[in-house]
Amino acid sequence: MARPYNFCGGPATLPESVLKQASQGLFDYQGRGYSVLEMSHRSGVYDEIYQETKAGLRSLMAVPDDYDILFLQGGATLQFSMVPLNLMKPENGSADFVTTGVWAEKAAAEARRFGTVREIASSKDQNHTAFPNLETLAVNPNADYLHITTNNTIYGTRMHSALPTTAIPIVADASSHILAEPLDVSRYGVIYAGAQKNIGIAGMAVVMIKQELIGKARKETPVLLDYGIHAAKKSAYNTPPVFAVYMAGLVFKWAQALGGVSALHELNLAKAKLLYDFLDGSSLFFPLVQGPSRSLTNVTFRMHREDRADAFHEEATARGLLNLKGHRSVGGMRVSLYNAMPLEGVQALVAFLKEFEAKI
Ligand code: PMP
């Protein structure tokens, strides 16, 4: 049976070949007779998986040598707490924030528990349908860091300008577009991402962090929230999310075989263009975001005939086009086009949208 196309915002569709490999590893890892799920995290076999996964990401994103790569639990949300605990001075600590959606606001709210948060740009007055230009932002030179959510999963916007000029570390939540388009790691102090969109499965976050920022956690920081501990213990201070690390390794190899981030970016540009071009010309559907703020990975739109929404989702599901509903805070539709969504999936979706439009 052909697999349906799953446009979920996350946990998201995975490459079919990776799922097949993983199902093998689930039962019997490389002929050893036992599963990845049954492996000691202190074994040489797991250490190989961990090293390969880390090397895979380092190569895909050209992560400089003076950056550590950590595989942590608690999703991207725990990073909302770990970043201030590790980067904000205990006395008079502060951070500048660009608040461009729900996740950015949640990250800012958490940071506020540990110090002063200054919102230096926001898209709230536009209902988060456009991403502010950051290039000319005046960043507080005394803040401990600047936090940016570089792609907004719920609203479908992305950072499109150059980064502001600042000497303080820039922290990016890149959960929903990591590996979908190039990111210059060297411009950031920390990049973090939940794995369940473009990296692998839920239960893990990836953190790339400049080594000079490690080891400065506040005294009261719980041991498991200290980047220094995780870096020293190779992301295995306690039992790590072994299967999630394994899955990420498979996805990184798959991505590399397709030509790496630049090749995936080209493909993602083609996928997004196909959908946005259709939406721009449609008499029934309309995109929520215009111009360069448009995300490549999360496309949000609505329909002029909201009374047909139930029929729309029912028919789409029957056609094997799954999870087109927008986030509950926005409504309408959201189509996630992460790396594992093939061009054929977008072609099938656009064909369905055209047919649905023609019927109304
Ligand atoms: N940041 C962004 C940009 C997200 O899209 C999400 C999840 N959709 C989160 C943070 C929270 O991630 P998690 O559920 O892994 O904690």
GROMACS .gro file of C-alpha atoms and ligand atoms in nm:
model
  376
    1MET     CA    1   0.000   0.000   0.000
    2ALA     CA    2   0.128   0.347  -0.084
    3ARG     CA    3   0.197   0.558   0.222
    4PRO     CA    4  -0.017   0.871   0.261
    5TYR     CA    5   0.151   1.209   0.252
    6ASN     CA    6   0.171   1.343   0.606
    7PHE     CA    7   0.196   1.723   0.632
    8CYS     CA    8   0.199   1.729   1.013
    9GLY     CA    9   0.395   2.009   1.185
   10GLY     CA   10   0.561   1.755   1.413
   11PRO     CA   11   0.615   1.476   1.492
   12ALA     CA   12   0.651   1.480   1.117
   13THR     CA   13   0.693   1.252   0.821
   14LEU     CA   14   1.022   1.061   0.804
   15PRO     CA   15   1.201   0.934   0.494
   16GLU     CA   16   1.058   0.596   0.396
   17SER     CA   17   1.403   0.443   0.354
   18VAL     CA   18   1.498   0.556   0.706
   19LEU     CA   19   1.185   0.396   0.851
   20LYS     CA   20   1.271   0.070   0.677
   21GLN     CA   21   1.627   0.075   0.810
   22ALA     CA   22   1.502   0.166   1.157
   23SER     CA   23   1.253  -0.118   1.161
   24GLN     CA   24   1.546  -0.350   1.099
   25GLY     CA   25   1.749  -0.183   1.375
   26LEU     CA   26   1.448  -0.204   1.602
   27PHE     CA   27   1.460  -0.582   1.590
   28ASP     CA   28   1.816  -0.670   1.511
   29TYR     CA   29   2.090  -0.409   1.489
   30GLN     CA   30   2.341  -0.500   1.218
   31GLY     CA   31   2.303  -0.875   1.271
   32ARG     CA   32   2.392  -0.863   1.639
   33GLY     CA   33   2.068  -1.028   1.740
   34TYR     CA   34   1.950  -0.745   1.960
   35SER     CA   35   1.766  -0.419   1.912
   36VAL     CA   36   1.893  -0.062   1.937
   37LEU     CA   37   1.628  -0.034   2.208
   38GLU     CA   38   1.805  -0.301   2.412
   39MET     CA   39   2.151  -0.155   2.393
   40SER     CA   40   2.355  -0.032   2.686
   41HIS     CA   41   2.437   0.334   2.643
   42ARG     CA   42   2.782   0.248   2.784
   43SER     CA   43   2.853  -0.008   2.510
   44GLY     CA   44   3.095   0.035   2.224
   45VAL     CA   45   2.811  -0.028   1.980
   46TYR     CA   46   2.614   0.270   2.111
   47ASP     CA   47   2.926   0.485   2.124
   48GLU     CA   48   2.970   0.420   1.752
   49ILE     CA   49   2.610   0.525   1.683
   50TYR     CA   50   2.659   0.839   1.891
   51GLN     CA   51   2.989   0.930   1.722
   52GLU     CA   52   2.845   0.874   1.374
   53THR     CA   53   2.536   1.080   1.452
   54LYS     CA   54   2.743   1.367   1.584
   55ALA     CA   55   2.982   1.352   1.289
   56GLY     CA   56   2.684   1.344   1.053
   57LEU     CA   57   2.544   1.670   1.186
   58ARG     CA   58   2.887   1.832   1.205
   59SER     CA   59   2.942   1.760   0.841
   60LEU     CA   60   2.589   1.853   0.720
   61MET     CA   61   2.589   2.189   0.895
   62ALA     CA   62   2.964   2.253   0.882
   63VAL     CA   63   2.964   2.292   1.260
   64PRO     CA   64   3.299   2.452   1.351
   65ASP     CA   65   3.542   2.258   1.571
   66ASP     CA   66   3.500   2.499   1.862
   67TYR     CA   67   3.133   2.402   1.892
   68ASP     CA   68   2.999   2.107   2.086
   69ILE     CA   69   2.699   1.908   1.966
   70LEU     CA   70   2.471   1.780   2.241
   71PHE     CA   71   2.178   1.538   2.224
   72LEU     CA   72   1.947   1.619   2.512
   73GLN     CA   73   1.604   1.527   2.641
   74GLY     CA   74   1.318   1.760   2.722
   75GLY     CA   75   1.255   1.874   2.365
   76ALA     CA   76   1.309   2.229   2.247
   77THR     CA   77   1.104   2.350   2.542
   78LEU     CA   78   1.366   2.253   2.798
   79GLN     CA   79   1.609   2.474   2.607
   80PHE     CA   80   1.386   2.769   2.695
   81SER     CA   81   1.509   2.706   3.055
   82MET     CA   82   1.859   2.575   2.987
   83VAL     CA   83   1.965   2.874   2.780
   84PRO     CA   84   1.905   3.133   3.055
   85LEU     CA   85   2.034   2.902   3.328
   86ASN     CA   86   2.361   2.859   3.141
   87LEU     CA   87   2.403   3.191   2.962
   88MET     CA   88   2.242   3.454   3.184
   89LYS     CA   89   2.451   3.611   3.460
   90PRO     CA   90   2.310   3.525   3.803
   91GLU     CA   91   2.320   3.891   3.908
   92ASN     CA   92   2.143   4.142   3.685
   93GLY     CA   93   2.128   3.897   3.397
   94SER     CA   94   1.938   3.998   3.087
   95ALA     CA   95   1.852   3.884   2.737
   96ASP     CA   96   1.714   4.053   2.426
   97PHE     CA   97   1.435   3.870   2.247
   98VAL     CA   98   1.278   3.881   1.904
   99THR     CA   99   0.923   3.761   1.962
  100THR     CA  100   0.771   3.634   1.644
  101GLY     CA  101   0.519   3.380   1.766
  102VAL     CA  102   0.399   3.146   2.036
  103TRP     CA  103   0.728   2.957   2.076
  104ALA     CA  104   0.935   3.276   2.096
  105GLU     CA  105   0.694   3.412   2.358
  106LYS     CA  106   0.719   3.092   2.559
  107ALA     CA  107   1.099   3.107   2.544
  108ALA     CA  108   1.090   3.471   2.657
  109ALA     CA  109   0.849   3.396   2.942
  110GLU     CA  110   1.079   3.124   3.071
  111ALA     CA  111   1.390   3.346   3.046
  112ARG     CA  112   1.204   3.614   3.243
  113ARG     CA  113   1.208   3.378   3.544
  114PHE     CA  114   1.586   3.414   3.555
  115GLY     CA  115   1.652   3.776   3.462
  116THR     CA  116   1.541   4.076   3.260
  117VAL     CA  117   1.399   4.018   2.915
  118ARG     CA  118   1.379   4.300   2.666
  119GLU     CA  119   1.167   4.255   2.356
  120ILE     CA  120   1.361   4.434   2.084
  121ALA     CA  121   1.142   4.330   1.791
  122SER     CA  122   0.805   4.166   1.763
  123SER     CA  123   0.555   4.072   1.495
  124LYS     CA  124   0.261   4.073   1.733
  125ASP     CA  125   0.100   4.383   1.579
  126GLN     CA  126   0.080   4.193   1.250
  127ASN     CA  127  -0.056   3.876   1.410
  128HIS     CA  128   0.285   3.724   1.343
  129THR     CA  129   0.227   3.716   0.967
  130ALA     CA  130   0.558   3.890   0.887
  131PHE     CA  131   0.908   3.854   1.026
  132PRO     CA  132   1.075   4.181   1.128
  133ASN     CA  133   1.393   4.295   0.959
  134LEU     CA  134   1.666   4.227   1.212
  135GLU     CA  135   1.962   4.373   1.028
  136THR     CA  136   1.936   4.721   1.179
  137LEU     CA  137   1.819   4.617   1.527
  138ALA     CA  138   1.986   4.787   1.820
  139VAL     CA  139   2.091   4.500   2.042
  140ASN     CA  140   2.179   4.575   2.404
  141PRO     CA  141   2.558   4.523   2.416
  142ASN     CA  142   2.533   4.436   2.786
  143ALA     CA  143   2.268   4.167   2.748
  144ASP     CA  144   2.389   3.811   2.799
  145TYR     CA  145   2.243   3.694   2.468
  146LEU     CA  146   1.994   3.764   2.192
  147HIS     CA  147   1.727   3.499   2.128
  148ILE     CA  148   1.562   3.450   1.789
  149THR     CA  149   1.313   3.183   1.682
  150THR     CA  150   1.434   3.164   1.324
  151ASN     CA  151   1.133   2.982   1.178
  152ASN     CA  152   0.785   3.005   1.322
  153THR     CA  153   0.616   2.670   1.293
  154ILE     CA  154   0.266   2.792   1.379
  155TYR     CA  155   0.246   3.113   1.173
  156GLY     CA  156   0.465   3.005   0.883
  157THR     CA  157   0.722   3.284   0.891
  158ARG     CA  158   1.100   3.276   0.880
  159MET     CA  159   1.388   3.509   0.940
  160HIS     CA  160   1.486   3.658   0.605
  161SER     CA  161   1.718   3.946   0.687
  162ALA     CA  162   2.083   3.934   0.786
  163LEU     CA  163   2.149   3.900   1.157
  164PRO     CA  164   2.200   4.220   1.354
  165THR     CA  165   2.555   4.327   1.422
  166THR     CA  166   2.632   4.244   1.782
  167ALA     CA  167   2.912   4.103   1.990
  168ILE     CA  168   2.679   3.919   2.230
  169PRO     CA  169   2.595   3.554   2.158
  170ILE     CA  170   2.295   3.493   1.934
  171VAL     CA  171   2.077   3.198   2.031
  172ALA     CA  172   1.848   3.044   1.769
  173ASP     CA  173   1.553   2.813   1.811
  174ALA     CA  174   1.573   2.652   1.466
  175SER     CA  175   1.341   2.362   1.548
  176SER     CA  176   1.127   2.386   1.237
  177HIS     CA  177   1.381   2.464   0.965
  178ILE     CA  178   1.708   2.313   1.077
  179LEU     CA  179   1.866   2.124   0.781
  180ALA     CA  180   1.599   2.264   0.548
  181GLU     CA  181   1.808   2.565   0.450
  182PRO     CA  182   2.163   2.676   0.523
  183LEU     CA  183   2.237   2.826   0.864
  184ASP     CA  184   2.580   2.966   0.935
  185VAL     CA  185   2.649   2.806   1.272
  186SER     CA  186   2.953   3.026   1.331
  187ARG     CA  187   2.726   3.332   1.360
  188TYR     CA  188   2.546   3.184   1.660
  189GLY     CA  189   2.643   3.108   2.016
  190VAL     CA  190   2.378   2.838   2.044
  191ILE     CA  191   2.143   2.674   1.794
  192TYR     CA  192   1.886   2.433   1.929
  193ALA     CA  193   1.610   2.227   1.773
  194GLY     CA  194   1.360   1.965   1.875
  195ALA     CA  195   1.427   1.652   1.668
  196GLN     CA  196   1.072   1.557   1.570
  197LYS     CA  197   1.048   1.768   1.254
  198ASN     CA  198   1.359   1.758   1.041
  199ILE     CA  199   1.602   1.550   1.245
  200GLY     CA  200   1.421   1.238   1.358
  201ILE     CA  201   1.186   1.150   1.638
  202ALA     CA  202   1.041   1.312   1.949
  203GLY     CA  203   1.227   1.275   2.276
  204MET     CA  204   1.541   1.463   2.184
  205ALA     CA  205   1.671   1.810   2.119
  206VAL     CA  206   1.994   1.888   1.938
  207VAL     CA  207   2.207   2.171   2.073
  208MET     CA  208   2.507   2.319   1.895
  209ILE     CA  209   2.695   2.543   2.132
  210LYS     CA  210   3.015   2.741   2.115
  211GLN     CA  211   3.257   2.592   2.365
  212GLU     CA  212   3.339   2.927   2.527
  213LEU     CA  213   2.975   2.945   2.647
  214ILE     CA  214   2.994   2.608   2.821
  215GLY     CA  215   3.066   2.564   3.190
  216LYS     CA  216   2.916   2.891   3.310
  217ALA     CA  217   2.586   2.765   3.449
  218ARG     CA  218   2.446   2.928   3.760
  219LYS     CA  219   2.534   2.759   4.087
  220GLU     CA  220   2.180   2.640   4.150
  221THR     CA  221   2.145   2.483   3.803
  222PRO     CA  222   2.017   2.125   3.832
  223VAL     CA  223   2.283   1.885   3.712
  224LEU     CA  224   2.081   1.768   3.414
  225LEU     CA  225   2.031   2.125   3.291
  226ASP     CA  226   2.399   2.214   3.284
  227TYR     CA  227   2.552   2.222   2.934
  228GLY     CA  228   2.894   2.169   3.096
  229ILE     CA  229   2.790   1.831   3.236
  230HIS     CA  230   2.644   1.715   2.905
  231ALA     CA  231   2.949   1.827   2.710
  232ALA     CA  232   3.188   1.657   2.953
  233LYS     CA  233   2.983   1.337   2.957
  234LYS     CA  234   2.929   1.318   2.579
  235SER     CA  235   2.552   1.360   2.618
  236ALA     CA  236   2.538   1.050   2.838
  237TYR     CA  237   2.550   1.177   3.196
  238ASN     CA  238   2.240   0.965   3.245
  239THR     CA  239   2.075   0.724   3.002
  240PRO     CA  240   2.045   0.916   2.675
  241PRO     CA  241   1.757   0.882   2.426
  242VAL     CA  242   1.939   0.600   2.248
  243PHE     CA  243   1.683   0.533   1.976
  244ALA     CA  244   1.637   0.903   1.901
  245VAL     CA  245   2.014   0.943   1.855
  246TYR     CA  246   2.015   0.638   1.626
  247MET     CA  247   1.724   0.777   1.420
  248ALA     CA  248   1.893   1.114   1.384
  249GLY     CA  249   2.204   0.936   1.258
  250LEU     CA  250   2.001   0.756   0.991
  251VAL     CA  251   1.834   1.081   0.885
  252PHE     CA  252   2.171   1.259   0.865
  253LYS     CA  253   2.309   0.984   0.640
  254TRP     CA  254   1.998   1.003   0.422
  255ALA     CA  255   2.034   1.382   0.397
  256GLN     CA  256   2.402   1.353   0.310
  257ALA     CA  257   2.329   1.100   0.037
  258LEU     CA  258   2.081   1.344  -0.119
  259GLY     CA  259   2.354   1.606  -0.145
  260GLY     CA  260   2.340   1.770   0.197
  261VAL     CA  261   2.170   2.091   0.309
  262SER     CA  262   2.228   2.287  -0.013
  263ALA     CA  263   2.062   2.018  -0.225
  264LEU     CA  264   1.774   1.984   0.022
  265HIS     CA  265   1.737   2.363   0.023
  266GLU     CA  266   1.698   2.364  -0.357
  267LEU     CA  267   1.434   2.096  -0.332
  268ASN     CA  268   1.257   2.281  -0.050
  269LEU     CA  269   1.254   2.602  -0.256
  270ALA     CA  270   1.090   2.412  -0.543
  271LYS     CA  271   0.832   2.250  -0.311
  272ALA     CA  272   0.741   2.579  -0.143
  273LYS     CA  273   0.724   2.767  -0.476
  274LEU     CA  274   0.483   2.513  -0.619
  275LEU     CA  275   0.245   2.560  -0.328
  276TYR     CA  276   0.279   2.938  -0.283
  277ASP     CA  277   0.240   2.997  -0.660
  278PHE     CA  278  -0.084   2.803  -0.655
  279LEU     CA  279  -0.212   2.984  -0.343
  280ASP     CA  280  -0.124   3.325  -0.489
  281GLY     CA  281  -0.336   3.253  -0.797
  282SER     CA  282  -0.623   3.082  -0.619
  283SER     CA  283  -0.974   3.225  -0.596
  284LEU     CA  284  -1.063   2.999  -0.301
  285PHE     CA  285  -0.747   2.972  -0.090
  286PHE     CA  286  -0.523   3.254   0.029
  287PRO     CA  287  -0.179   3.243   0.195
  288LEU     CA  288  -0.140   3.410   0.535
  289VAL     CA  289   0.218   3.528   0.482
  290GLN     CA  290   0.356   3.744   0.201
  291GLY     CA  291   0.699   3.813   0.061
  292PRO     CA  292   1.032   3.711   0.206
  293SER     CA  293   0.884   3.622   0.548
  294ARG     CA  294   0.732   3.309   0.395
  295SER     CA  295   0.859   2.992   0.558
  296LEU     CA  296   0.983   2.715   0.332
  297THR     CA  297   0.885   2.449   0.581
  298ASN     CA  298   0.550   2.564   0.723
  299VAL     CA  299   0.298   2.708   0.477
  300THR     CA  300  -0.014   2.862   0.630
  301PHE     CA  301  -0.330   2.948   0.436
  302ARG     CA  302  -0.704   2.979   0.467
  303MET     CA  303  -1.010   2.935   0.251
  304HIS     CA  304  -1.269   3.202   0.165
  305ARG     CA  305  -1.540   2.940   0.224
  306GLU     CA  306  -1.485   2.840   0.587
  307ASP     CA  307  -1.817   2.654   0.571
  308ARG     CA  308  -1.641   2.401   0.346
  309ALA     CA  309  -1.355   2.337   0.590
  310ASP     CA  310  -1.488   2.006   0.724
  311ALA     CA  311  -1.548   1.875   0.373
  312PHE     CA  312  -1.199   1.991   0.276
  313HIS     CA  313  -1.026   1.798   0.552
  314GLU     CA  314  -1.241   1.489   0.501
  315GLU     CA  315  -1.172   1.478   0.128
  316ALA     CA  316  -0.802   1.546   0.177
  317THR     CA  317  -0.772   1.262   0.428
  318ALA     CA  318  -0.957   1.027   0.193
  319ARG     CA  319  -0.699   1.117  -0.074
  320GLY     CA  320  -0.411   1.030   0.157
  321LEU     CA  321  -0.320   1.393   0.229
  322LEU     CA  322  -0.300   1.401   0.606
  323ASN     CA  323  -0.279   1.666   0.877
  324LEU     CA  324  -0.358   1.982   0.684
  325LYS     CA  325  -0.526   2.155   0.978
  326GLY     CA  326  -0.363   2.473   1.101
  327HIS     CA  327  -0.246   2.503   1.459
  328ARG     CA  328  -0.541   2.554   1.693
  329SER     CA  329  -0.426   2.909   1.774
  330VAL     CA  330  -0.435   3.018   1.406
  331GLY     CA  331  -0.695   2.795   1.241
  332GLY     CA  332  -0.713   2.748   0.865
  333MET     CA  333  -0.456   2.520   0.709
  334ARG     CA  334  -0.090   2.451   0.767
  335VAL     CA  335   0.118   2.236   0.539
  336SER     CA  336   0.459   2.132   0.669
  337LEU     CA  337   0.713   2.063   0.397
  338TYR     CA  338   1.008   1.930   0.592
  339ASN     CA  339   1.295   1.754   0.415
  340ALA     CA  340   1.127   1.414   0.414
  341MET     CA  341   0.824   1.541   0.218
  342PRO     CA  342   0.893   1.457  -0.146
  343LEU     CA  343   0.806   1.692  -0.432
  344GLU     CA  344   0.544   1.435  -0.538
  345GLY     CA  345   0.361   1.497  -0.211
  346VAL     CA  346   0.332   1.868  -0.286
  347GLN     CA  347   0.226   1.792  -0.644
  348ALA     CA  348  -0.049   1.563  -0.512
  349LEU     CA  349  -0.158   1.830  -0.266
  350VAL     CA  350  -0.174   2.106  -0.529
  351ALA     CA  351  -0.370   1.878  -0.764
  352PHE     CA  352  -0.621   1.819  -0.485
  353LEU     CA  353  -0.645   2.192  -0.400
  354LYS     CA  354  -0.712   2.270  -0.767
  355GLU     CA  355  -0.987   2.009  -0.789
  356PHE     CA  356  -1.147   2.124  -0.467
  357GLU     CA  357  -1.141   2.484  -0.590
  358ALA     CA  358  -1.296   2.386  -0.923
  359LYS     CA  359  -1.590   2.217  -0.747
  360ILE     CA  360  -1.688   2.528  -0.548
  361PMP     N1  361   1.012   2.580   1.920
  361PMP     C1  362   0.953   2.567   1.799
  361PMP     C2  363   0.988   2.662   1.690
  361PMP     C3  364   0.859   2.464   1.779
  361PMP     O1  365   0.799   2.451   1.661
  361PMP     C4  366   0.830   2.375   1.885
  361PMP     C5  367   0.735   2.258   1.870
  361PMP     N2  368   0.649   2.260   1.767
  361PMP     C6  369   0.892   2.394   2.008
  361PMP     C7  370   0.984   2.496   2.021
  361PMP     C8  371   0.865   2.304   2.124
  361PMP     O2  372   0.926   2.185   2.099
  361PMP     P1  373   0.915   2.057   2.193
  361PMP     O3  374   0.775   2.009   2.183
  361PMP     O4  375   1.016   1.965   2.135
  361PMP     O5  376   0.949   2.099   2.332
   0.00000   0.00000   0.00000
